[in-house]
N, CA, C and O atoms as a MOPAC input file, in Angstrom:
PM7 MOZYME 1SCF
protein

 N      9.46200 1     8.37300 1    18.44800 1
 C      8.31100 1     9.06800 1    17.99100 1
 C      7.83800 1     8.64200 1    16.62800 1
 O      8.64300 1     8.43500 1    15.72000 1
 N      6.47900 1     8.50300 1    16.47000 1
 C      5.80700 1     7.95200 1    15.27300 1
 C      5.77600 1     9.01100 1    14.20600 1
 O      5.53500 1    10.19400 1    14.44400 1
 N      6.01800 1     8.54700 1    13.08900 1
 C      5.91700 1     9.34300 1    11.86700 1
 C      4.47400 1     9.82000 1    11.38100 1
 O      3.63300 1     8.93800 1    11.20200 1
 N      4.20300 1    10.86100 1    11.20400 1
 C      2.83600 1    11.21600 1    10.71600 1
 C      2.85400 1    11.20300 1     9.25200 1
 O      3.68300 1    11.85500 1     8.61600 1
 N      1.92600 1    10.45000 1     8.68500 1
 C      1.82100 1    10.50100 1     7.08800 1
 C      0.93400 1    11.69900 1     6.62600 1
 O     -0.21700 1    11.81800 1     7.04700 1
 N      1.39500 1    12.42900 1     5.90200 1
 C      0.63100 1    13.57700 1     5.46400 1
 C      0.25800 1    13.69000 1     3.88400 1
 O     -0.73100 1    14.26500 1     3.42800 1
 N      1.18700 1    13.06900 1     3.21200 1
 C      1.00300 1    13.02000 1     1.78100 1
 C      1.68600 1    11.63300 1     1.19000 1
 O      2.44700 1    10.95800 1     1.88300 1
 N      1.35900 1    11.31400 1    -0.05100 1
 C      1.95300 1    10.30100 1    -0.55400 1
 C      3.40500 1    10.27400 1    -0.70500 1
 O      4.06000 1     9.23500 1    -0.63500 1
 N      3.97000 1    11.60400 1    -0.94400 1
 C      5.39300 1    11.52200 1    -0.83700 1
 C      5.99600 1    11.16600 1     0.56400 1
 O      7.07800 1    10.58400 1     0.64300 1
 N      5.36900 1    11.47900 1     1.52100 1
 C      5.99100 1    10.72300 1     2.74700 1
 C      6.16200 1     9.21100 1     2.66800 1
 O      7.19500 1     8.70100 1     3.10200 1
 N      5.26600 1     8.52900 1     2.17200 1
 C      5.40100 1     7.27800 1     2.12100 1
 C      6.38800 1     6.73800 1     1.16900 1
 O      7.05300 1     5.74100 1     1.45300 1
 N      6.51500 1     7.42400 1    -0.05800 1
 C      7.55800 1     7.25500 1    -1.06200 1
 C      8.86600 1     7.55600 1    -0.42500 1
 O      9.74600 1     6.74500 1    -0.71300 1
 N      9.21100 1     8.52700 1     0.37300 1
 C     10.45900 1     8.77500 1     0.85300 1
 C     10.89900 1     7.78700 1     1.95400 1
 O     12.09800 1     7.59300 1     2.15300 1
 N      9.95000 1     7.16400 1     2.66800 1
 C     10.17400 1     6.31700 1     3.60100 1
 C     10.53000 1     5.03700 1     2.91000 1
 O     11.66800 1     4.60800 1     3.10300 1
 N      9.74700 1     4.38800 1     2.15800 1
 C      9.59200 1     3.06100 1     1.60700 1
 C     10.29600 1     2.95200 1     0.22300 1
 O     10.41800 1     1.80800 1    -0.21600 1
 N     10.77200 1     3.97700 1    -0.51800 1
 C     11.63400 1     3.84600 1    -1.72400 1
 C     12.77100 1     2.96800 1    -1.29500 1
 O     12.67100 1     1.78200 1    -1.61000 1
 N     13.80000 1     3.33500 1    -0.65200 1
 C     14.76700 1     2.64300 1    -0.30900 1
 C     14.67700 1     1.09600 1     0.23600 1
 O     15.66500 1     0.36900 1     0.34300 1
 N     13.29100 1     0.69900 1     0.57400 1
 C     13.16100 1    -0.68300 1     1.03600 1
 C     12.55200 1    -1.52100 1    -0.18800 1
 O     12.63000 1    -2.74600 1    -0.26800 1
 N     11.95400 1    -0.71300 1    -1.09900 1
 C     11.34600 1    -1.68600 1    -2.08300 1
 C     11.86300 1    -1.40400 1    -3.63200 1
 O     11.64500 1    -2.20900 1    -4.53800 1
 N     12.48600 1    -0.31700 1    -3.79700 1
 C     12.72600 1     0.03300 1    -5.30300 1
 C     13.64800 1    -0.85300 1    -6.07300 1
 O     13.64400 1    -0.92000 1    -7.30200 1
 N     14.42900 1    -1.51900 1    -5.29800 1
 C     15.62700 1    -2.54700 1    -5.91900 1
 C     15.11100 1    -3.98300 1    -5.77200 1
 O     15.93600 1    -4.85200 1    -6.05600 1
 N     13.97600 1    -4.36400 1    -5.40600 1
 C     13.41300 1    -5.62100 1    -5.23800 1
 C     13.16300 1    -6.35900 1    -6.42100 1
 O     12.49800 1    -5.71200 1    -7.23000 1
 N     13.51100 1    -7.62700 1    -6.83200 1
 C     13.34000 1    -8.25100 1    -8.07000 1
 C     11.90200 1    -8.92900 1    -8.36300 1
 O     11.50000 1    -9.24900 1    -9.48200 1
 N     11.16900 1    -9.09700 1    -7.08200 1
 C      9.79600 1    -9.50500 1    -7.02600 1
 C      8.85400 1    -8.35700 1    -6.56300 1
 O      9.36700 1    -7.34900 1    -6.07900 1
 N      7.49700 1    -8.45600 1    -6.68700 1
 C      6.48400 1    -7.54800 1    -6.09600 1
 C      6.21400 1    -8.04800 1    -4.81600 1
 O      6.00600 1    -9.23200 1    -4.55300 1
 N      6.22800 1    -6.78600 1    -3.75400 1
 C      6.04200 1    -7.06200 1    -2.52300 1
 C      4.74800 1    -6.18900 1    -2.04800 1
 O      4.69000 1    -4.99400 1    -2.34000 1
 N      3.86500 1    -6.73400 1    -1.41400 1
 C      2.69100 1    -5.93400 1    -1.03400 1
 C      2.45100 1    -5.73500 1     0.30100 1
 O      2.18400 1    -6.74300 1     0.95500 1
 N      2.48400 1    -4.62600 1     0.88900 1
 C      2.43000 1    -4.16800 1     2.31500 1
 C      1.06600 1    -3.41400 1     2.65200 1
 O      0.41800 1    -2.75500 1     1.84000 1
 N      0.79900 1    -3.58900 1     3.75700 1
 C     -0.07900 1    -2.48300 1     4.32300 1
 C      0.26200 1    -1.85300 1     5.62000 1
 O      0.63400 1    -2.41400 1     6.65100 1
 N      0.06700 1    -0.55000 1     5.38500 1
 C      0.77000 1     0.34900 1     6.41200 1
 C     -0.39300 1     0.74900 1     7.39100 1
 O     -1.43200 1     1.17100 1     6.88200 1
 N     -0.30400 1     0.65300 1     8.67500 1
 C     -1.32000 1     0.66500 1     9.63100 1
 C     -1.02500 1     2.05400 1    10.31000 1
 O      0.11200 1     2.33100 1    10.69300 1
 N     -1.98700 1     2.83800 1    10.43300 1
 C     -2.13900 1     4.14800 1    10.90800 1
 C     -3.06800 1     4.25700 1    12.05000 1
 O     -4.06300 1     3.53300 1    12.08200 1
 N     -2.80700 1     5.15100 1    13.03800 1
 C     -3.57700 1     5.63500 1    14.19800 1
 C     -4.66600 1     6.45700 1    13.51200 1
 O     -4.81400 1     6.54600 1    12.29300 1
 N     -5.44800 1     7.07700 1    14.50000 1
 C     -6.31900 1     8.05300 1    14.25100 1
 C     -5.91200 1     9.34100 1    14.00600 1
 O     -6.72600 1    10.18600 1    13.63400 1
 N     -4.51700 1     9.64500 1    14.20200 1
 C     -3.71100 1    10.68800 1    13.69400 1
 C     -3.03100 1    10.80800 1    12.53400 1
 O     -2.49400 1    11.85300 1    12.16500 1
 N     -3.02900 1     9.71100 1    11.90000 1
 C     -2.28300 1     9.24000 1    10.69600 1
 C     -0.91700 1     9.10400 1    10.93900 1
 O     -0.09900 1     9.31600 1    10.04400 1
 N     -0.54100 1     8.71800 1    12.23900 1
 C      0.87000 1     8.20900 1    12.65100 1
 C      0.91000 1     6.86800 1    12.02700 1
 O     -0.07300 1     6.13300 1    11.94000 1
 N      2.24500 1     6.55300 1    11.54600 1
 C      2.48500 1     5.23700 1    11.24200 1
 C      2.70300 1     4.31100 1    12.36100 1
 O      3.65800 1     4.46300 1    13.12300 1
 N      1.86700 1     3.37500 1    12.48800 1
 C      2.12300 1     2.22300 1    13.78400 1
 C      3.07200 1     1.49600 1    13.44400 1
 O      4.14500 1     1.40600 1    14.03900 1
 N      2.70800 1     0.85100 1    12.33900 1
 C      3.79200 1    -0.26700 1    11.73200 1
 C      3.18900 1    -0.74000 1    10.22300 1
 O      2.10100 1    -0.39500 1     9.76200 1
 N      4.07400 1    -1.52300 1     9.65000 1
 C      3.58300 1    -2.08500 1     8.35000 1
 C      3.65400 1    -3.58000 1     8.51000 1
 O      4.29200 1    -4.14200 1     9.40000 1
 N      2.91900 1    -4.20000 1     7.53800 1
 C      3.06200 1    -5.64900 1     7.46700 1
 C      3.09900 1    -6.14700 1     6.11800 1
 O      2.31700 1    -5.59200 1     5.34600 1
 N      3.88400 1    -7.14100 1     5.61100 1
 C      3.96600 1    -7.55900 1     4.24400 1
 C      2.88200 1    -8.51100 1     4.27400 1
 O      2.80800 1    -9.31300 1     5.20500 1
 N      1.92400 1    -8.49200 1     3.21900 1
 C      1.05300 1    -9.38900 1     2.98700 1
 C      1.28900 1   -10.24300 1     2.07200 1
 O      0.65800 1   -11.29300 1     2.19900 1
 N      2.02900 1   -10.16400 1     1.12300 1
 C      2.44800 1   -11.02300 1     0.11700 1
 C      3.68700 1   -10.78000 1    -0.47500 1
 O      4.12000 1    -9.62800 1    -0.48500 1
 N      4.32100 1   -11.69800 1    -0.97100 1
 C      5.66400 1   -11.48200 1    -1.89100 1
 C      5.45000 1   -12.53700 1    -3.11000 1
 O      5.29100 1   -13.75500 1    -3.02300 1
 N      5.49200 1   -11.72200 1    -4.26500 1
 C      5.09700 1   -12.41300 1    -5.32000 1
 C      6.18500 1   -12.66700 1    -6.30500 1
 O      7.32400 1   -12.79700 1    -5.85400 1
 N      5.96500 1   -12.76600 1    -7.75200 1
 C      6.76700 1   -13.07900 1    -8.69000 1
 C      7.15000 1   -11.81000 1    -9.35500 1
 O      6.80700 1   -10.73100 1    -8.87100 1
 N      7.73500 1   -11.88100 1   -10.26900 1
 C      8.29900 1   -10.57300 1   -11.23000 1
 C      7.49400 1    -9.57900 1   -11.25900 1
 O      7.80400 1    -8.41500 1   -11.00200 1
 N      6.07400 1   -10.10600 1   -11.67200 1
 C      5.18700 1    -8.87000 1   -12.07900 1
 C      3.85000 1    -8.94600 1   -11.41000 1
 O      2.89400 1    -8.32900 1   -11.87900 1
 N      3.74200 1    -9.71500 1   -10.27900 1
 C      2.57900 1    -9.80200 1    -9.61800 1
 C      2.57500 1   -10.34200 1    -8.15200 1
 O      3.56000 1   -10.97600 1    -7.77200 1
 N      1.62100 1   -10.14800 1    -7.38700 1
 C      1.66700 1   -10.90800 1    -6.08400 1
 C      0.11100 1   -11.10200 1    -5.73600 1
 O     -0.76700 1   -10.35500 1    -6.16500 1
 N     -0.09400 1   -12.12500 1    -4.96200 1
 C     -1.62100 1   -12.46500 1    -4.62000 1
 C     -1.97800 1   -11.77400 1    -3.20900 1
 O     -1.35000 1   -11.92100 1    -2.16100 1
 N     -3.02200 1   -11.06000 1    -3.39800 1
 C     -3.60300 1   -10.23300 1    -2.14200 1
 C     -5.05100 1   -10.61000 1    -2.00700 1
 O     -5.85900 1   -10.56200 1    -2.93400 1
 N     -5.35500 1   -11.04700 1    -0.58900 1
 C     -6.54800 1   -11.49200 1    -0.42300 1
 C     -6.97800 1   -10.17000 1     0.60400 1
 O     -6.13700 1    -9.55000 1     1.25400 1
 N     -8.23400 1    -9.91200 1     0.61700 1
 C     -8.73900 1    -8.75900 1     1.68700 1
 C     -8.56300 1    -9.41500 1     3.25500 1
 O     -8.15300 1    -8.70600 1     4.17500 1
 N     -8.85200 1   -10.58000 1     3.41500 1
 C     -8.63200 1   -11.26000 1     4.51600 1
 C     -7.03800 1   -10.73500 1     5.31200 1
 O     -6.88600 1   -10.08600 1     6.34700 1
 N     -6.18200 1   -11.20500 1     4.53100 1
 C     -4.99800 1   -10.91200 1     4.94200 1
 C     -4.69600 1    -9.34800 1     5.18200 1
 O     -4.06600 1    -9.00200 1     6.18200 1
 N     -5.12400 1    -8.48900 1     4.31700 1
 C     -4.92700 1    -7.26600 1     4.42600 1
 C     -5.60000 1    -6.70900 1     5.92200 1
 O     -4.96500 1    -6.06800 1     6.76000 1
 N     -6.83200 1    -7.06000 1     6.02000 1
 C     -7.56900 1    -6.48000 1     7.12000 1
 C     -7.20000 1    -7.15500 1     8.44300 1
 O     -7.37600 1    -6.52700 1     9.48700 1
 N     -6.67400 1    -8.46000 1     8.46500 1
 C     -6.17000 1    -9.15800 1     9.56300 1
 C     -5.07200 1    -8.28500 1    10.41900 1
 O     -5.09200 1    -8.26100 1    11.64900 1
 N     -4.33800 1    -7.74000 1     9.81300 1
 C     -3.29000 1    -7.01900 1    10.19400 1
 C     -3.70800 1    -5.69200 1    10.91700 1
 O     -3.16800 1    -5.25300 1    11.93200 1
 N     -4.69700 1    -5.15200 1    10.27700 1
 C     -5.26200 1    -3.86300 1    10.47500 1
 C     -6.06800 1    -4.21800 1    11.83300 1
 O     -5.92600 1    -3.52900 1    12.84300 1
 N     -6.76300 1    -5.13000 1    11.79500 1
 C     -7.66900 1    -5.42300 1    13.08900 1
 C     -6.77500 1    -5.68200 1    14.23200 1
 O     -6.90500 1    -5.09800 1    15.30800 1
 N     -5.75100 1    -6.67600 1    13.95800 1
 C     -4.91100 1    -6.92500 1    15.24500 1
 C     -4.17800 1    -5.92300 1    15.93400 1
 O     -3.88200 1    -5.88800 1    17.12800 1
 N     -3.88000 1    -4.97900 1    14.87800 1
 C     -2.91000 1    -3.87100 1    15.52100 1
 C     -3.69800 1    -3.24700 1    16.61900 1
 O     -3.01500 1    -3.41800 1    17.62900 1
 N     -4.68500 1    -2.67000 1    16.90800 1
 C     -5.76500 1    -2.09700 1    15.94400 1
 C     -5.49800 1    -0.90600 1    15.14500 1
 O     -5.05000 1     0.02100 1    15.82100 1
 N     -5.63500 1    -0.67500 1    13.97200 1
 C     -5.40400 1     0.56100 1    13.00000 1
 C     -6.72600 1     1.21300 1    12.84900 1
 O     -7.79300 1     0.60100 1    12.79700 1
 N     -6.55500 1     2.73200 1    12.77100 1
 C     -7.72700 1     3.44500 1    12.49600 1
 C     -7.91600 1     3.23000 1    11.03300 1
 O     -9.02200 1     2.90000 1    10.60500 1
 N     -6.88200 1     3.40200 1    10.23700 1
 C     -7.03700 1     3.29500 1     8.74000 1
 C     -5.85100 1     2.74900 1     8.27500 1
 O     -4.87100 1     2.49600 1     8.97600 1
 N     -5.96100 1     2.56100 1     6.99600 1
 C     -4.54500 1     1.90900 1     6.17700 1
 C     -4.23200 1     2.40100 1     5.02700 1
 O     -5.01700 1     3.10200 1     4.38800 1
 N     -2.98900 1     2.08100 1     4.60200 1
 C     -2.58900 1     2.66300 1     3.23800 1
 C     -1.91800 1     1.35100 1     2.68400 1
 O     -1.21000 1     0.60200 1     3.35800 1
 N     -2.23300 1     1.18900 1     1.40000 1
 C     -1.79600 1    -0.07600 1     0.67800 1
 C     -0.50900 1     0.32200 1    -0.04200 1
 O     -0.43100 1     1.48500 1    -0.43900 1
 N      0.44700 1    -0.46300 1    -0.24000 1
 C      1.76700 1    -0.23700 1    -0.91300 1
 C      2.26700 1    -1.43700 1    -1.57800 1
 O      2.21800 1    -2.55300 1    -1.06100 1
 N      2.75500 1    -1.18400 1    -2.74900 1
 C      3.50700 1    -2.25600 1    -3.46700 1
 C      4.45600 1    -1.70600 1    -4.33000 1
 O      4.44600 1    -0.51700 1    -4.64800 1
 N      5.34900 1    -2.59200 1    -4.75700 1
 C      6.30400 1    -2.15000 1    -5.70500 1
 C      6.19500 1    -2.72600 1    -7.04800 1
 O      5.79600 1    -3.88800 1    -7.11800 1
 N      6.51800 1    -2.03000 1    -8.24100 1
 C      6.78600 1    -2.56600 1    -9.51500 1
 C      8.34200 1    -2.68200 1   -10.12900 1
 O      8.98100 1    -1.74800 1   -10.61500 1
 N      8.78200 1    -4.06100 1    -9.98300 1
 C     10.02000 1    -4.24700 1   -10.34100 1
 C     10.42400 1    -3.71500 1   -11.73600 1
 O     11.56100 1    -3.32800 1   -12.00700 1
 N      9.44800 1    -3.73200 1   -12.53800 1
 C      9.71100 1    -3.23100 1   -14.01100 1
 C      9.96000 1    -1.85400 1   -14.02200 1
 O     10.43000 1    -1.41800 1   -15.07200 1
 N      9.75100 1    -1.03000 1   -13.07000 1
 C     10.29100 1     0.53700 1   -13.13000 1
 C      9.09600 1     1.38000 1   -13.69600 1
 O      9.18400 1     2.60600 1   -13.76300 1
 N      7.97500 1     0.69900 1   -14.10200 1
 C      6.77100 1     1.51000 1   -14.58900 1
 C      5.81100 1     1.70600 1   -13.46000 1
 O      5.22300 1     0.67000 1   -13.14900 1
 N      5.49300 1     2.80400 1   -12.74400 1
 C      4.68400 1     3.26100 1   -11.79000 1
 C      3.26000 1     3.13800 1   -12.00400 1
 O      2.47900 1     3.20700 1   -11.05500 1
 N      2.82300 1     2.93600 1   -13.35800 1
 C      1.44800 1     2.85600 1   -13.81200 1
 C      0.68100 1     1.70800 1   -13.17500 1
 O      1.15700 1     0.57400 1   -13.22900 1
 N     -0.54800 1     1.95400 1   -12.54100 1
 C     -1.15500 1     0.74200 1   -11.99600 1
 C     -1.58100 1    -0.07400 1   -13.18900 1
 O     -1.86700 1     0.43300 1   -14.27400 1
 N     -1.61000 1    -1.52800 1   -12.89800 1
 C     -2.10900 1    -2.38500 1   -13.73700 1
 C     -3.69200 1    -2.56600 1   -13.60100 1
 O     -4.34100 1    -2.13100 1   -12.65100 1
 N     -4.17200 1    -3.20600 1   -14.58700 1
 C     -5.52300 1    -3.59900 1   -14.51000 1
 C     -5.93200 1    -4.30200 1   -13.10400 1
 O     -6.91600 1    -4.02500 1   -12.41800 1
 N     -4.94500 1    -5.26900 1   -12.84600 1
 C     -5.08200 1    -6.13200 1   -11.66200 1
 C     -4.97700 1    -5.31200 1   -10.39200 1
 O     -5.69200 1    -5.56600 1    -9.42300 1
 N     -4.15600 1    -4.40400 1   -10.39200 1
 C     -3.77700 1    -3.45000 1    -9.23100 1
 C     -5.24100 1    -2.69500 1    -9.04600 1
 O     -5.76100 1    -2.60200 1    -7.93400 1
 N     -5.76800 1    -2.24000 1   -10.08100 1
 C     -6.97700 1    -1.36500 1    -9.92700 1
 C     -8.26800 1    -2.18300 1    -9.37800 1
 O     -9.06400 1    -1.72000 1    -8.56000 1
 N     -8.34500 1    -3.48100 1    -9.96400 1
 C     -9.25100 1    -4.32900 1    -9.54800 1
 C     -9.22500 1    -4.74300 1    -8.12500 1
 O    -10.26300 1    -4.74800 1    -7.46300 1
 N     -7.97800 1    -5.12300 1    -7.58200 1
 C     -7.66300 1    -5.57100 1    -6.29800 1
 C     -7.91400 1    -4.33100 1    -5.25800 1
 O     -8.19500 1    -4.58300 1    -4.08600 1
 N     -7.80800 1    -3.03100 1    -5.71000 1
 C     -7.72400 1    -1.94500 1    -4.93900 1
 C     -9.40500 1    -1.79000 1    -4.85400 1
 O     -9.95300 1    -1.72400 1    -3.75400 1
 N    -10.04700 1    -1.74700 1    -5.90600 1
 C    -11.44800 1    -1.80600 1    -5.61400 1
 C    -12.11100 1    -2.72200 1    -4.66100 1
 O    -13.01500 1    -2.41900 1    -3.88200 1
 N    -11.53300 1    -3.92300 1    -4.82000 1
 C    -12.10200 1    -5.04900 1    -3.90700 1
 C    -11.89500 1    -4.69500 1    -2.55900 1
 O    -12.79700 1    -4.72600 1    -1.72200 1
 N    -10.63500 1    -4.33000 1    -2.30700 1
 C    -10.24600 1    -3.91200 1    -0.91600 1
 C    -11.02800 1    -2.61600 1    -0.31100 1
 O    -11.30000 1    -2.56200 1     0.88800 1
 N    -11.32500 1    -1.71300 1    -1.10200 1
 C    -11.91200 1    -0.49700 1    -0.63600 1
 C    -13.43000 1    -1.05000 1    -0.33100 1
 O    -14.06000 1    -0.63200 1     0.64000 1
 N    -13.89200 1    -1.89400 1    -1.11900 1
 C    -15.24200 1    -2.24200 1    -0.71000 1
 C    -15.23700 1    -3.06700 1     0.51000 1
 O    -16.14300 1    -2.84400 1     1.31300 1
 N    -14.37400 1    -3.98400 1     0.79100 1
 C    -14.12800 1    -4.61400 1     2.13900 1
 C    -13.92800 1    -3.66700 1     3.23100 1
 O    -14.25500 1    -3.89100 1     4.39600 1
 N    -13.31000 1    -2.47200 1     2.75500 1
 C    -12.83500 1    -1.67900 1     3.92800 1
 C    -14.16500 1    -0.81200 1     4.52400 1
 O    -14.12600 1    -0.39100 1     5.68000 1
 N    -15.28000 1    -0.58600 1     3.70500 1
 C    -16.48300 1    -0.03400 1     3.95100 1
 C    -17.04900 1    -1.05200 1     4.89500 1
 O    -17.45700 1    -0.62100 1     5.97300 1
 N    -17.13000 1    -2.26600 1     4.66800 1
 C    -18.00200 1    -3.17500 1     5.37500 1
 C    -17.16900 1    -3.41200 1     6.85600 1
 O    -17.84700 1    -3.55000 1     7.87400 1
 N    -15.72800 1    -3.45300 1     6.93400 1
 C    -15.07700 1    -3.50200 1     8.08100 1
 C    -14.99200 1    -2.38000 1     8.83200 1
 O    -14.86300 1    -2.51100 1    10.04900 1
 N    -15.04700 1    -1.14300 1     8.27500 1
 C    -14.84600 1     0.23600 1     8.98600 1
 C    -13.49600 1     0.61600 1     9.19400 1
 O    -13.23600 1     1.38500 1    10.12000 1
 N    -12.57800 1     0.16600 1     8.43400 1
 C    -11.08700 1     0.51200 1     8.38400 1
 C    -10.96400 1     1.16300 1     7.15000 1
 O    -10.85300 1     0.45200 1     6.15100 1
 N    -10.96400 1     2.64800 1     7.00600 1
 C    -10.76700 1     3.31900 1     5.65800 1
 C     -9.32400 1     3.06500 1     4.90600 1
 O     -8.28300 1     3.03000 1     5.56200 1
 N     -9.34600 1     2.88700 1     3.45700 1
 C     -7.96200 1     2.87100 1     2.89600 1
 C     -7.86800 1     4.27000 1     2.43300 1
 O     -8.77500 1     4.75900 1     1.76000 1
 N     -6.84300 1     4.91700 1     2.75100 1
 C     -6.49900 1     6.39400 1     2.56600 1
 C     -5.78200 1     6.37200 1     1.24300 1
 O     -5.98100 1     7.35800 1     0.53300 1
 N     -4.95400 1     5.39500 1     0.75900 1
 C     -4.27700 1     5.49900 1    -0.48400 1
 C     -3.65800 1     4.05700 1    -0.82700 1
 O     -3.60000 1     3.18900 1     0.04500 1
 N     -3.21300 1     3.84600 1    -2.09300 1
 C     -2.59200 1     2.62100 1    -2.50300 1
 C     -1.56100 1     3.26500 1    -3.32600 1
 O     -1.86400 1     3.96200 1    -4.29400 1
 N     -0.13100 1     3.00800 1    -2.89700 1
 C      0.92300 1     3.59000 1    -3.47300 1
 C      1.79100 1     2.62600 1    -4.26400 1
 O      2.25600 1     1.67300 1    -3.64000 1
 N      2.04100 1     2.73600 1    -5.42600 1
 C      3.03800 1     2.13800 1    -6.42200 1
 C      4.42800 1     2.55700 1    -6.42200 1
 O      4.68200 1     3.68700 1    -6.84000 1
 N      5.31300 1     1.84400 1    -6.03200 1
 C      6.79000 1     2.46000 1    -6.13500 1
 C      7.33100 1     1.71900 1    -7.09300 1
 O      7.20000 1     0.49600 1    -7.05700 1
 N      7.99500 1     2.31700 1    -8.05900 1
 C      8.88900 1     1.96700 1    -9.11300 1
 C      9.96100 1     2.61200 1    -9.33700 1
 O      9.95300 1     3.62700 1   -10.03300 1
 N     11.05400 1     2.12600 1    -8.78200 1
 C     12.38300 1     2.69800 1    -8.70200 1
 C     12.34400 1     4.18300 1    -8.08800 1
 O     12.24600 1     4.38500 1    -6.87700 1
 N     12.42300 1     5.10300 1    -8.95900 1
 C     12.46500 1     6.53800 1    -8.56100 1
 C     11.34100 1     7.34000 1    -8.74100 1
 O     11.35000 1     8.56900 1    -8.67000 1
 N     10.09700 1     6.43800 1    -9.04100 1
 C      8.84900 1     7.20200 1    -9.09700 1
 C      7.78200 1     6.50300 1    -8.39800 1
 O      8.02800 1     5.45600 1    -7.80000 1
 N      6.62600 1     7.00300 1    -8.43000 1
 C      5.63400 1     6.29800 1    -7.64000 1
 C      4.08600 1     6.92900 1    -8.36300 1
 O      3.97000 1     7.85500 1    -9.16600 1
 N      3.17500 1     6.20200 1    -7.85000 1
 C      1.74100 1     6.59500 1    -8.35700 1
 C      0.96400 1     6.40600 1    -7.17200 1
 O      1.07700 1     5.35400 1    -6.54300 1
 N      0.15900 1     7.34400 1    -6.78700 1
 C     -0.85500 1     7.44300 1    -5.83800 1
 C     -2.21000 1     7.40500 1    -6.23400 1
 O     -2.66500 1     8.37000 1    -6.84700 1
 N     -3.00200 1     6.31600 1    -5.94300 1
 C     -4.30000 1     5.96500 1    -6.31800 1
 C     -5.06000 1     6.99400 1    -6.02900 1
 O     -5.87300 1     7.43000 1    -6.84500 1
 N     -4.86700 1     7.58900 1    -4.65100 1
 C     -5.79600 1     8.76900 1    -4.26400 1
 C     -5.65100 1    10.03400 1    -5.13900 1
 O     -6.65500 1    10.64800 1    -5.49900 1
 N     -4.45600 1    10.41000 1    -5.46800 1
 C     -4.34500 1    11.49400 1    -6.15400 1
 C     -4.82200 1    11.46500 1    -7.65200 1
 O     -5.07700 1    12.47200 1    -8.31200 1
 N     -4.90900 1    10.10500 1    -8.11500 1
 C     -5.31100 1     9.86100 1    -9.38800 1
 C     -6.81800 1     9.45900 1    -9.41100 1
 O     -7.36600 1     9.09600 1   -10.45200 1
 N     -7.44600 1     9.54000 1    -8.23900 1
 C     -8.92500 1     9.48600 1    -8.21500 1
 C     -9.44400 1     7.94700 1    -8.27900 1
 O    -10.57800 1     7.56900 1    -8.57100 1
 N     -8.41600 1     7.22900 1    -7.96200 1
 C     -8.62300 1     5.56100 1    -8.30600 1
 C     -9.27500 1     4.96800 1    -7.05000 1
 O     -9.46600 1     3.75200 1    -7.05600 1
 N     -9.62800 1     5.65700 1    -6.01000 1
 C    -10.04500 1     4.83500 1    -4.90400 1
 C    -11.50900 1     5.19700 1    -4.70900 1
 O    -12.16600 1     4.65500 1    -3.82100 1

């Protein structure tokens, strides 16, 4: 049975065990169907200690191939600080603009840092 995503906490509970202790940043895209059920996730990039390279082409390739109705962006902060960096905000804005052109909405961008997280949607950053 597919998991329905109803809140950022749903994402945090599911992905915290997978990314909280990683020593490098990992950027994932979560692919959702039209009822917000998680179809699958795709790792877009694995970076260094405090950054990862993300290109819209790679993010939306996975969403188009699935095909996903919408997506959620997710990455970890090995530092333990869940606050989005300036680079996080910039790439999110770029991806949101691309999503409008492609027609696959981005519901959220979640940053997981050990035992805490930040939701861009809850902060009004999308």
